[in-house]
Structures are given as C-alpha cells and as structure tokens.
Amino acid sequence: MIKFLALAIFSLLVFSSCSNSQDTSSTTSRFYDDGRARPVVAVSSVIDSTTYDLPWSLSEEITFLIKSQLTNNKNLFLSSTEMMDESLTNTDAPFDLNVNWMKDRFDNSEFLVFLELLNHNELKKDHISNLEMSMRIRIVDVRSKEPKVILQECIDDNYYIAKGSIKEDYQNVIWGSSEYANSRMGLAHKQLAKEISDRISDYTAL
C-alpha cells in the first residue's frame, strides 16, 4: 500500500512537471537579428484516438516530445499549445474539409498544426515485436485571407524489437523517469516525434 501511494505521488509530480514544460514559451526570439520575422507556428495537443492502456496520457507525452523537438528549431517561433487548445471548442473539427473557422481564431499564429494518433499497437510474430504507430497531421496556413491546408497526411512509424516485448512494467517504469527515457517504448515515441517535427519544420520553417 505504501509503495503504491508513493508511486502515485511520484506519477502526479512527473505529469505536472511535463505538462508545465509542454507549454513554456519558445526560447527563440520572434525576430532574427536582421529584423526578419520568424514564422509563428501553433501546435495543438495530440488527439489520442487509440485505446492503448498506459498509466499516463499518450497525448501529453507525444505532444511534449514533438514540441521539444520544434523548440530546438531556430527557424520558427513556437507559440503556446495551451492557448491554442483554449481557443478550440468541442464542436470544432480540425480535420474537416471546412477550415474557414480557423481564420482569426488563433491570435498572431501563421501556421496551425493539428495531430491525431490513430494507431498505437504492438504486434508479435515469433520472437519479434513491432510497435506500429500512425499519426495524422494537418498544417493550415492562415496568413492570407482564406485559410489553406498545405499538408495533410498520415505518417506510419514502426519500431522493431528482436527479443521480448515493448510493453515493460509501466506501472514502475513511467514517463518522466530516466528509466523510461531509455526504454523501448520511450525510444519509439522519440523516433515518432522526431519524424513528425521534421515534417512540421519542412512546411513552416524559414
């Protein structure tokens, strides 16, 4: 009982720390030294449409990893995910054909990024495990009078393991711990986040 209570308290601290870090302002200036403006990119929290069971939020983890990658890109200015999420309502459909409602909804943002985790599933064959992940991404350019979808695709990623299972004892090895960062699932999620952030940078960074 004491061990379980201690783990629960530790998990709460980890989630709070990661959540706060996720919405910190970009450390990059809005402008280059020569006065040119960096593109302002707003990334919403990942919509988790999977049923994969973990003791923490897959949405929070992968959103945090993607934003951490983008923060290192000096060719764009990353705005607050928290502010973007607050501007969205329950009736908004970011992947719908109609994107006109996005104009002027998100103050000062030039590119809007919406993400949906469609698949997160471990498949086993013989002694080999494969973590299959699929992320839908949409980037909308709202700089002009009419919002324009400049990227919409589904990115599939696979993480192979020669032996054992990718799902370790995640009641003890949890997101935010050093053990998890070097775990097979932790590394798989970093790989996916890197691929997603690269696609975002390709279409928004100047």
Tab-separated table of N, CA and C in Angstrom, residues 22-173:
chain	number	residue	atom	x	y	z
A	22	GLN	N	5.557	21.559	-21.228
A	22	GLN	CA	4.997	21.481	-22.572
A	22	GLN	C	4.550	22.846	-23.062
A	23	ASP	N	4.086	23.723	-22.193
A	23	ASP	CA	3.503	24.982	-22.619
A	23	ASP	C	4.380	26.175	-22.277
A	24	THR	N	5.641	25.976	-22.049
A	24	THR	CA	6.536	27.090	-21.854
A	24	THR	C	6.717	27.817	-23.163
A	25	SER	N	6.985	29.118	-23.085
A	25	SER	CA	7.165	29.917	-24.284
A	25	SER	C	8.419	29.497	-25.018
A	26	SER	N	8.415	29.753	-26.327
A	26	SER	CA	9.581	29.433	-27.135
A	26	SER	C	10.781	30.238	-26.664
A	27	THR	N	11.932	29.597	-26.591
A	27	THR	CA	13.153	30.292	-26.184
A	27	THR	C	13.746	31.069	-27.351
A	28	THR	N	13.206	30.873	-28.550
A	28	THR	CA	13.675	31.580	-29.736
A	28	THR	C	12.931	32.902	-29.868
A	29	SER	N	13.645	33.949	-30.241
A	29	SER	CA	13.038	35.255	-30.433
A	29	SER	C	12.086	35.234	-31.622
A	30	ARG	N	11.097	36.101	-31.588
A	30	ARG	CA	10.140	36.218	-32.699
A	30	ARG	C	10.840	36.699	-33.967
A	31	PHE	N	11.952	37.414	-33.818
A	31	PHE	CA	12.635	38.000	-34.969
A	31	PHE	C	14.090	37.549	-35.049
A	32	TYR	N	14.584	37.466	-36.270
A	32	TYR	CA	16.004	37.246	-36.499
A	32	TYR	C	16.767	38.519	-36.162
A	33	ASP	N	18.091	38.425	-36.080
A	33	ASP	CA	18.919	39.587	-35.767
A	33	ASP	C	18.800	40.686	-36.817
A	34	ASP	N	18.500	40.289	-38.067
A	34	ASP	CA	18.391	41.285	-39.134
A	34	ASP	C	16.993	41.888	-39.247
A	35	GLY	N	16.099	41.538	-38.315
A	35	GLY	CA	14.772	42.121	-38.293
A	35	GLY	C	13.698	41.297	-38.962
A	36	ARG	N	14.076	40.279	-39.714
A	36	ARG	CA	13.077	39.418	-40.347
A	36	ARG	C	12.314	38.623	-39.289
A	37	ALA	N	11.029	38.411	-39.562
A	37	ALA	CA	10.192	37.689	-38.604
A	37	ALA	C	10.249	36.191	-38.854
A	38	ARG	N	10.346	35.450	-37.786
A	38	ARG	CA	10.232	34.000	-37.898
A	38	ARG	C	8.755	33.627	-38.022
A	39	PRO	N	8.434	32.567	-38.758
A	39	PRO	CA	7.034	32.120	-38.851
A	39	PRO	C	6.522	31.658	-37.487
A	40	VAL	N	5.302	32.038	-37.170
A	40	VAL	CA	4.696	31.674	-35.886
A	40	VAL	C	3.878	30.405	-36.075
A	41	VAL	N	4.268	29.354	-35.376
A	41	VAL	CA	3.649	28.037	-35.525
A	41	VAL	C	2.939	27.653	-34.227
A	42	ALA	N	1.680	27.285	-34.339
A	42	ALA	CA	0.902	26.830	-33.186
A	42	ALA	C	0.586	25.344	-33.354
A	43	VAL	N	0.929	24.555	-32.351
A	43	VAL	CA	0.704	23.109	-32.389
A	43	VAL	C	-0.311	22.740	-31.311
A	44	SER	N	-1.400	22.131	-31.718
A	44	SER	CA	-2.405	21.709	-30.744
A	44	SER	C	-1.973	20.405	-30.080
A	45	SER	N	-2.603	20.092	-28.968
A	45	SER	CA	-2.326	18.818	-28.305
A	45	SER	C	-2.750	17.661	-29.201
A	46	VAL	N	-1.990	16.586	-29.171
A	46	VAL	CA	-2.302	15.404	-29.972
A	46	VAL	C	-3.641	14.815	-29.540
A	47	ILE	N	-4.503	14.561	-30.513
A	47	ILE	CA	-5.758	13.849	-30.241
A	47	ILE	C	-5.443	12.354	-30.212
A	48	ASP	N	-5.688	11.715	-29.084
A	48	ASP	CA	-5.407	10.286	-28.958
A	48	ASP	C	-6.676	9.487	-29.240
A	49	SER	N	-6.727	8.880	-30.423
A	49	SER	CA	-7.896	8.086	-30.817
A	49	SER	C	-7.654	6.593	-30.644
A	50	THR	N	-6.612	6.245	-29.913
A	50	THR	CA	-6.300	4.835	-29.676
A	50	THR	C	-6.905	4.384	-28.354
A	51	THR	N	-6.803	3.089	-28.109
A	51	THR	CA	-7.270	2.534	-26.833
A	51	THR	C	-6.114	1.914	-26.062
A	52	TYR	N	-4.880	2.320	-26.417
A	52	TYR	CA	-3.705	1.732	-25.774
A	52	TYR	C	-3.667	2.171	-24.306
A	53	ASP	N	-3.529	1.200	-23.424
A	53	ASP	CA	-3.646	1.456	-21.985
A	53	ASP	C	-2.280	1.679	-21.338
A	54	LEU	N	-2.084	2.882	-20.800
A	54	LEU	CA	-0.886	3.223	-20.044
A	54	LEU	C	-1.303	4.048	-18.828
A	55	PRO	N	-0.469	4.111	-17.788
A	55	PRO	CA	-0.836	4.877	-16.586
A	55	PRO	C	-0.707	6.387	-16.766
A	56	TRP	N	-0.389	6.852	-17.964
A	56	TRP	CA	-0.296	8.285	-18.221
A	56	TRP	C	-0.924	8.578	-19.585
A	57	SER	N	-0.965	9.849	-19.950
A	57	SER	CA	-1.590	10.270	-21.198
A	57	SER	C	-0.604	10.187	-22.360
A	58	LEU	N	-0.936	9.352	-23.357
A	58	LEU	CA	-0.129	9.303	-24.576
A	58	LEU	C	-0.134	10.657	-25.269
A	59	SER	N	-1.274	11.336	-25.224
A	59	SER	CA	-1.385	12.652	-25.852
A	59	SER	C	-0.385	13.625	-25.243
A	60	GLU	N	-0.324	13.684	-23.920
A	60	GLU	CA	0.592	14.610	-23.253
A	60	GLU	C	2.045	14.272	-23.564
A	61	GLU	N	2.361	12.984	-23.534
A	61	GLU	CA	3.748	12.582	-23.771
A	61	GLU	C	4.202	12.940	-25.187
A	62	ILE	N	3.430	12.548	-26.188
A	62	ILE	CA	3.861	12.760	-27.568
A	62	ILE	C	3.803	14.237	-27.945
A	63	THR	N	2.823	14.973	-27.425
A	63	THR	CA	2.782	16.417	-27.654
A	63	THR	C	4.037	17.071	-27.100
A	64	PHE	N	4.406	16.682	-25.896
A	64	PHE	CA	5.601	17.231	-25.255
A	64	PHE	C	6.854	16.920	-26.066
A	65	LEU	N	6.980	15.697	-26.562
A	65	LEU	CA	8.160	15.306	-27.334
A	65	LEU	C	8.246	16.078	-28.650
A	66	ILE	N	7.116	16.245	-29.331
A	66	ILE	CA	7.114	16.982	-30.595
A	66	ILE	C	7.484	18.443	-30.365
A	67	LYS	N	6.911	19.059	-29.341
A	67	LYS	CA	7.216	20.454	-29.069
A	67	LYS	C	8.664	20.641	-28.624
A	68	SER	N	9.198	19.666	-27.912
A	68	SER	CA	10.604	19.743	-27.502
A	68	SER	C	11.519	19.747	-28.722
A	69	GLN	N	11.164	18.934	-29.707
A	69	GLN	CA	11.939	18.907	-30.951
A	69	GLN	C	11.838	20.247	-31.675
A	70	LEU	N	10.646	20.784	-31.774
A	70	LEU	CA	10.434	22.033	-32.506
A	70	LEU	C	11.074	23.229	-31.807
A	71	THR	N	11.159	23.178	-30.495
A	71	THR	CA	11.777	24.269	-29.753
A	71	THR	C	13.231	24.458	-30.152
A	72	ASN	N	13.877	23.386	-30.572
A	72	ASN	CA	15.278	23.457	-30.979
A	72	ASN	C	15.461	24.012	-32.388
A	73	ASN	N	14.363	24.203	-33.109
A	73	ASN	CA	14.439	24.736	-34.465
A	73	ASN	C	14.464	26.263	-34.398
A	74	LYS	N	15.569	26.858	-34.780
A	74	LYS	CA	15.737	28.309	-34.710
A	74	LYS	C	15.125	29.040	-35.895
A	75	ASN	N	14.468	28.304	-36.802
A	75	ASN	CA	13.876	28.917	-37.985
A	75	ASN	C	12.368	29.082	-37.875
A	76	LEU	N	11.835	28.915	-36.657
A	76	LEU	CA	10.418	29.161	-36.427
A	76	LEU	C	10.209	29.615	-34.993
A	77	PHE	N	9.069	30.233	-34.757
A	77	PHE	CA	8.693	30.671	-33.412
A	77	PHE	C	7.486	29.857	-32.982
A	78	LEU	N	7.627	29.115	-31.894
A	78	LEU	CA	6.588	28.206	-31.423
A	78	LEU	C	5.717	28.913	-30.397
A	79	SER	N	4.435	29.027	-30.704
A	79	SER	CA	3.519	29.670	-29.765
A	79	SER	C	2.969	28.649	-28.774
A	80	SER	N	2.150	29.099	-27.863
A	80	SER	CA	1.686	28.265	-26.756
A	80	SER	C	0.620	27.252	-27.182
A	81	THR	N	0.873	25.992	-26.876
A	81	THR	CA	-0.135	24.953	-27.112
A	81	THR	C	-1.345	25.157	-26.214
A	82	GLU	N	-1.109	25.594	-24.994
A	82	GLU	CA	-2.209	25.798	-24.051
A	82	GLU	C	-3.185	26.854	-24.577
A	83	MET	N	-2.656	27.941	-25.127
A	83	MET	CA	-3.522	28.992	-25.658
A	83	MET	C	-4.295	28.492	-26.878
A	84	MET	N	-3.637	27.683	-27.711
A	84	MET	CA	-4.324	27.144	-28.878
A	84	MET	C	-5.442	26.207	-28.457
A	85	ASP	N	-5.165	25.338	-27.497
A	85	ASP	CA	-6.188	24.398	-27.026
A	85	ASP	C	-7.384	25.131	-26.427
A	86	GLU	N	-7.111	26.236	-25.739
A	86	GLU	CA	-8.192	27.005	-25.121
A	86	GLU	C	-9.072	27.681	-26.168
A	87	SER	N	-8.527	27.908	-27.363
A	87	SER	CA	-9.290	28.539	-28.434
A	87	SER	C	-10.175	27.548	-29.180
A	88	LEU	N	-9.940	26.261	-28.969
A	88	LEU	CA	-10.737	25.222	-29.615
A	88	LEU	C	-11.962	24.884	-28.775
A	89	THR	N	-13.056	24.549	-29.432
A	89	THR	CA	-14.271	24.144	-28.730
A	89	THR	C	-14.572	22.681	-29.040
A	90	ASN	N	-15.528	22.127	-28.320
A	90	ASN	CA	-15.888	20.717	-28.518
A	90	ASN	C	-16.525	20.458	-29.876
A	91	THR	N	-17.031	21.498	-30.506
A	91	THR	CA	-17.685	21.322	-31.804
A	91	THR	C	-16.732	21.532	-32.982
A	92	ASP	N	-15.522	22.004	-32.713
A	92	ASP	CA	-14.557	22.216	-33.789
A	92	ASP	C	-14.069	20.882	-34.346
A	93	ALA	N	-13.918	20.836	-35.654
A	93	ALA	CA	-13.431	19.622	-36.325
A	93	ALA	C	-12.191	20.000	-37.140
A	94	PRO	N	-11.015	19.906	-36.533
A	94	PRO	CA	-9.804	20.387	-37.205
A	94	PRO	C	-9.426	19.634	-38.468
A	95	PHE	N	-9.979	18.423	-38.662
A	95	PHE	CA	-9.655	17.658	-39.864
A	95	PHE	C	-10.804	17.665	-40.879
A	96	ASP	N	-11.784	18.509	-40.640
A	96	ASP	CA	-12.908	18.631	-41.560
A	96	ASP	C	-12.481	19.395	-42.813
A	97	LEU	N	-13.267	19.268	-43.898
A	97	LEU	CA	-12.951	19.982	-45.131
A	97	LEU	C	-13.027	21.490	-44.940
A	98	ASN	N	-13.944	21.941	-44.110
A	98	ASN	CA	-14.116	23.370	-43.865
A	98	ASN	C	-13.061	23.871	-42.872
A	99	VAL	N	-12.229	24.812	-43.325
A	99	VAL	CA	-11.200	25.383	-42.447
A	99	VAL	C	-11.381	26.891	-42.274
A	100	ASN	N	-12.484	27.436	-42.790
A	100	ASN	CA	-12.702	28.884	-42.727
A	100	ASN	C	-12.794	29.394	-41.293
A	101	TRP	N	-13.276	28.548	-40.369
A	101	TRP	CA	-13.430	28.964	-38.982
A	101	TRP	C	-12.090	29.204	-38.290
A	102	MET	N	-11.012	28.744	-38.896
A	102	MET	CA	-9.693	28.891	-38.293
A	102	MET	C	-9.127	30.304	-38.462
A	103	LYS	N	-9.650	31.084	-39.415
A	103	LYS	CA	-9.152	32.423	-39.650
A	103	LYS	C	-9.476	33.321	-38.463
A	104	ASP	N	-8.468	34.004	-37.933
A	104	ASP	CA	-8.603	34.972	-36.832
A	104	ASP	C	-8.984	34.326	-35.501
A	105	ARG	N	-9.066	32.999	-35.453
A	105	ARG	CA	-9.392	32.340	-34.178
A	105	ARG	C	-8.165	32.276	-33.272
A	106	PHE	N	-7.000	32.130	-33.877
A	106	PHE	CA	-5.775	31.923	-33.100
A	106	PHE	C	-4.860	33.137	-33.289
A	107	ASP	N	-4.845	34.003	-32.305
A	107	ASP	CA	-4.150	35.281	-32.395
A	107	ASP	C	-2.680	35.121	-32.767
A	108	ASN	N	-2.278	35.886	-33.778
A	108	ASN	CA	-0.869	36.027	-34.185
A	108	ASN	C	-0.242	34.768	-34.790
A	109	SER	N	-0.943	33.657	-34.802
A	109	SER	CA	-0.375	32.439	-35.381
A	109	SER	C	-0.487	32.484	-36.897
A	110	GLU	N	0.512	31.935	-37.579
A	110	GLU	CA	0.544	31.916	-39.036
A	110	GLU	C	0.328	30.513	-39.598
A	111	PHE	N	0.763	29.529	-38.837
A	111	PHE	CA	0.573	28.131	-39.227
A	111	PHE	C	-0.043	27.378	-38.054
A	112	LEU	N	-1.094	26.622	-38.336
A	112	LEU	CA	-1.755	25.813	-37.309
A	112	LEU	C	-1.489	24.347	-37.590
A	113	VAL	N	-1.087	23.615	-36.563
A	113	VAL	CA	-0.762	22.196	-36.714
A	113	VAL	C	-1.706	21.372	-35.845
A	114	PHE	N	-2.398	20.429	-36.486
A	114	PHE	CA	-3.299	19.534	-35.775
A	114	PHE	C	-2.799	18.105	-35.946
A	115	LEU	N	-2.838	17.336	-34.869
A	115	LEU	CA	-2.280	15.988	-34.861
A	115	LEU	C	-3.267	15.014	-34.223
A	116	GLU	N	-3.347	13.821	-34.804
A	116	GLU	CA	-4.212	12.780	-34.246
A	116	GLU	C	-3.493	11.435	-34.297
A	117	LEU	N	-3.337	10.827	-33.138
A	117	LEU	CA	-2.736	9.490	-33.055
A	117	LEU	C	-3.815	8.469	-33.369
A	118	LEU	N	-3.675	7.814	-34.519
A	118	LEU	CA	-4.703	6.882	-34.986
A	118	LEU	C	-4.447	5.445	-34.559
A	119	ASN	N	-3.169	5.097	-34.430
A	119	ASN	CA	-2.823	3.703	-34.134
A	119	ASN	C	-1.604	3.651	-33.228
A	120	HIS	N	-1.676	2.795	-32.233
A	120	HIS	CA	-0.541	2.560	-31.326
A	120	HIS	C	-0.724	1.132	-30.825
A	121	ASN	N	-0.121	0.205	-31.558
A	121	ASN	CA	-0.437	-1.199	-31.310
A	121	ASN	C	0.808	-2.063	-31.436
A	122	GLU	N	0.981	-2.973	-30.504
A	122	GLU	CA	2.120	-3.890	-30.531
A	122	GLU	C	1.718	-5.204	-31.175
A	123	LEU	N	2.460	-5.573	-32.211
A	123	LEU	CA	2.221	-6.836	-32.900
A	123	LEU	C	3.397	-7.771	-32.661
A	124	LYS	N	3.085	-9.036	-32.423
A	124	LYS	CA	4.138	-10.015	-32.153
A	124	LYS	C	4.083	-11.140	-33.177
A	125	LYS	N	5.251	-11.544	-33.629
A	125	LYS	CA	5.364	-12.688	-34.518
A	125	LYS	C	6.644	-13.423	-34.166
A	126	ASP	N	6.482	-14.671	-33.748
A	126	ASP	CA	7.610	-15.454	-33.252
A	126	ASP	C	8.244	-14.712	-32.081
A	127	HIS	N	9.537	-14.344	-32.181
A	127	HIS	CA	10.214	-13.644	-31.088
A	127	HIS	C	10.400	-12.161	-31.398
A	128	ILE	N	9.734	-11.674	-32.425
A	128	ILE	CA	9.901	-10.282	-32.837
A	128	ILE	C	8.644	-9.488	-32.498
A	129	SER	N	8.836	-8.318	-31.891
A	129	SER	CA	7.733	-7.410	-31.593
A	129	SER	C	7.867	-6.161	-32.450
A	130	ASN	N	6.750	-5.619	-32.842
A	130	ASN	CA	6.732	-4.418	-33.663
A	130	ASN	C	5.681	-3.468	-33.110
A	131	LEU	N	6.109	-2.274	-32.727
A	131	LEU	CA	5.175	-1.260	-32.277
A	131	LEU	C	4.781	-0.423	-33.483
A	132	GLU	N	3.537	-0.574	-33.914
A	132	GLU	CA	3.030	0.180	-35.052
A	132	GLU	C	2.339	1.441	-34.552
A	133	MET	N	2.721	2.580	-35.140
A	133	MET	CA	2.137	3.864	-34.770
A	133	MET	C	1.752	4.628	-36.036
A	134	SER	N	0.591	5.276	-35.991
A	134	SER	CA	0.138	6.093	-37.117
A	134	SER	C	-0.342	7.439	-36.588
A	135	MET	N	0.157	8.503	-37.198
A	135	MET	CA	-0.218	9.853	-36.784
A	135	MET	C	-0.757	10.621	-37.988
A	136	ARG	N	-1.939	11.191	-37.827
A	136	ARG	CA	-2.481	12.063	-38.874
A	136	ARG	C	-2.054	13.491	-38.561
A	137	ILE	N	-1.583	14.182	-39.585
A	137	ILE	CA	-1.092	15.546	-39.406
A	137	ILE	C	-1.737	16.459	-40.431
A	138	ARG	N	-2.143	17.620	-39.986
A	138	ARG	CA	-2.678	18.651	-40.880
A	138	ARG	C	-2.051	19.984	-40.500
A	139	ILE	N	-1.535	20.697	-41.510
A	139	ILE	CA	-0.978	22.028	-41.304
A	139	ILE	C	-1.797	23.009	-42.135
A	140	VAL	N	-2.283	24.055	-41.475
A	140	VAL	CA	-3.107	25.066	-42.138
A	140	VAL	C	-2.372	26.402	-42.102
A	141	ASP	N	-2.236	27.010	-43.284
A	141	ASP	CA	-1.626	28.330	-43.426
A	141	ASP	C	-2.731	29.373	-43.303
A	142	VAL	N	-2.662	30.215	-42.256
A	142	VAL	CA	-3.701	31.222	-42.026
A	142	VAL	C	-3.162	32.634	-42.227
A	143	ARG	N	-2.097	32.763	-43.005
A	143	ARG	CA	-1.512	34.090	-43.236
A	143	ARG	C	-2.348	34.935	-44.193
A	144	SER	N	-3.008	34.304	-45.137
A	144	SER	CA	-3.779	35.045	-46.132
A	144	SER	C	-5.243	35.159	-45.707
A	145	LYS	N	-6.060	35.737	-46.587
A	145	LYS	CA	-7.469	35.963	-46.266
A	145	LYS	C	-8.217	34.656	-46.051
A	146	GLU	N	-7.880	33.657	-46.858
A	146	GLU	CA	-8.541	32.360	-46.752
A	146	GLU	C	-7.558	31.309	-46.226
A	147	PRO	N	-7.901	30.615	-45.121
A	147	PRO	CA	-7.024	29.548	-44.620
A	147	PRO	C	-6.814	28.476	-45.684
A	148	LYS	N	-5.609	27.928	-45.714
A	148	LYS	CA	-5.276	26.950	-46.751
A	148	LYS	C	-4.542	25.764	-46.129
A	149	VAL	N	-5.014	24.562	-46.424
A	149	VAL	CA	-4.342	23.347	-45.966
A	149	VAL	C	-3.111	23.122	-46.849
A	150	ILE	N	-1.926	23.148	-46.238
A	150	ILE	CA	-0.699	22.968	-47.018
A	150	ILE	C	-0.090	21.581	-46.813
A	151	LEU	N	-0.561	20.869	-45.818
A	151	LEU	CA	-0.114	19.484	-45.629
A	151	LEU	C	-1.194	18.710	-44.907
A	152	GLN	N	-1.525	17.553	-45.436
A	152	GLN	CA	-2.382	16.604	-44.731
A	152	GLN	C	-1.963	15.208	-45.142
A	153	GLU	N	-1.496	14.457	-44.186
A	153	GLU	CA	-1.040	13.106	-44.480
A	153	GLU	C	-1.068	12.262	-43.214
A	154	CYS	N	-0.926	10.976	-43.405
A	154	CYS	CA	-0.837	10.035	-42.291
A	154	CYS	C	0.569	9.447	-42.290
A	155	ILE	N	1.254	9.612	-41.190
A	155	ILE	CA	2.621	9.123	-41.069
A	155	ILE	C	2.618	7.825	-40.271
A	156	ASP	N	3.112	6.775	-40.894
A	156	ASP	CA	3.214	5.476	-40.235
A	156	ASP	C	4.641	5.248	-39.775
A	157	ASP	N	4.779	4.774	-38.550
A	157	ASP	CA	6.112	4.522	-37.998
A	157	ASP	C	6.115	3.150	-37.331
A	158	ASN	N	7.240	2.461	-37.455
A	158	ASN	CA	7.379	1.135	-36.852
A	158	ASN	C	8.653	1.075	-36.025
A	159	TYR	N	8.561	0.396	-34.902
A	159	TYR	CA	9.728	0.227	-34.038
A	159	TYR	C	9.867	-1.258	-33.744
A	160	TYR	N	10.943	-1.852	-34.246
A	160	TYR	CA	11.129	-3.299	-34.146
A	160	TYR	C	12.004	-3.671	-32.954
A	161	ILE	N	11.665	-4.809	-32.362
A	161	ILE	CA	12.439	-5.346	-31.242
A	161	ILE	C	12.727	-6.814	-31.522
A	162	ALA	N	13.985	-7.167	-31.422
A	162	ALA	CA	14.379	-8.536	-31.751
A	162	ALA	C	13.879	-9.541	-30.724
A	163	LYS	N	13.916	-9.159	-29.449
A	163	LYS	CA	13.506	-10.079	-28.390
A	163	LYS	C	12.631	-9.357	-27.377
A	164	GLY	N	11.769	-10.124	-26.751
A	164	GLY	CA	10.966	-9.582	-25.673
A	164	GLY	C	9.803	-8.739	-26.157
A	165	SER	N	9.224	-7.985	-25.223
A	165	SER	CA	8.048	-7.170	-25.508
A	165	SER	C	8.362	-5.700	-25.275
A	166	ILE	N	7.701	-4.844	-26.045
A	166	ILE	CA	7.924	-3.411	-25.861
A	166	ILE	C	7.185	-2.891	-24.632
A	167	LYS	N	6.174	-3.624	-24.200
A	167	LYS	CA	5.410	-3.182	-23.045
A	167	LYS	C	6.012	-3.772	-21.775
A	168	GLU	N	6.900	-2.990	-21.177
A	168	GLU	CA	7.532	-3.412	-19.929
A	168	GLU	C	6.561	-3.169	-18.779
A	169	ASP	N	7.058	-3.214	-17.552
A	169	ASP	CA	6.207	-2.957	-16.396
A	169	ASP	C	6.065	-1.444	-16.238
A	170	TYR	N	5.110	-0.847	-16.962
A	170	TYR	CA	4.970	0.596	-16.941
A	170	TYR	C	4.189	1.119	-15.747
A	171	GLN	N	3.915	0.255	-14.799
A	171	GLN	CA	3.433	0.743	-13.516
A	171	GLN	C	4.602	1.290	-12.702
A	172	ASN	N	5.805	0.805	-13.001
A	172	ASN	CA	7.003	1.255	-12.294
A	172	ASN	C	7.907	2.099	-13.193
A	173	VAL	N	8.016	1.719	-14.463
A	173	VAL	CA	8.828	2.489	-15.412
A	173	VAL	C	7.887	3.428	-16.136
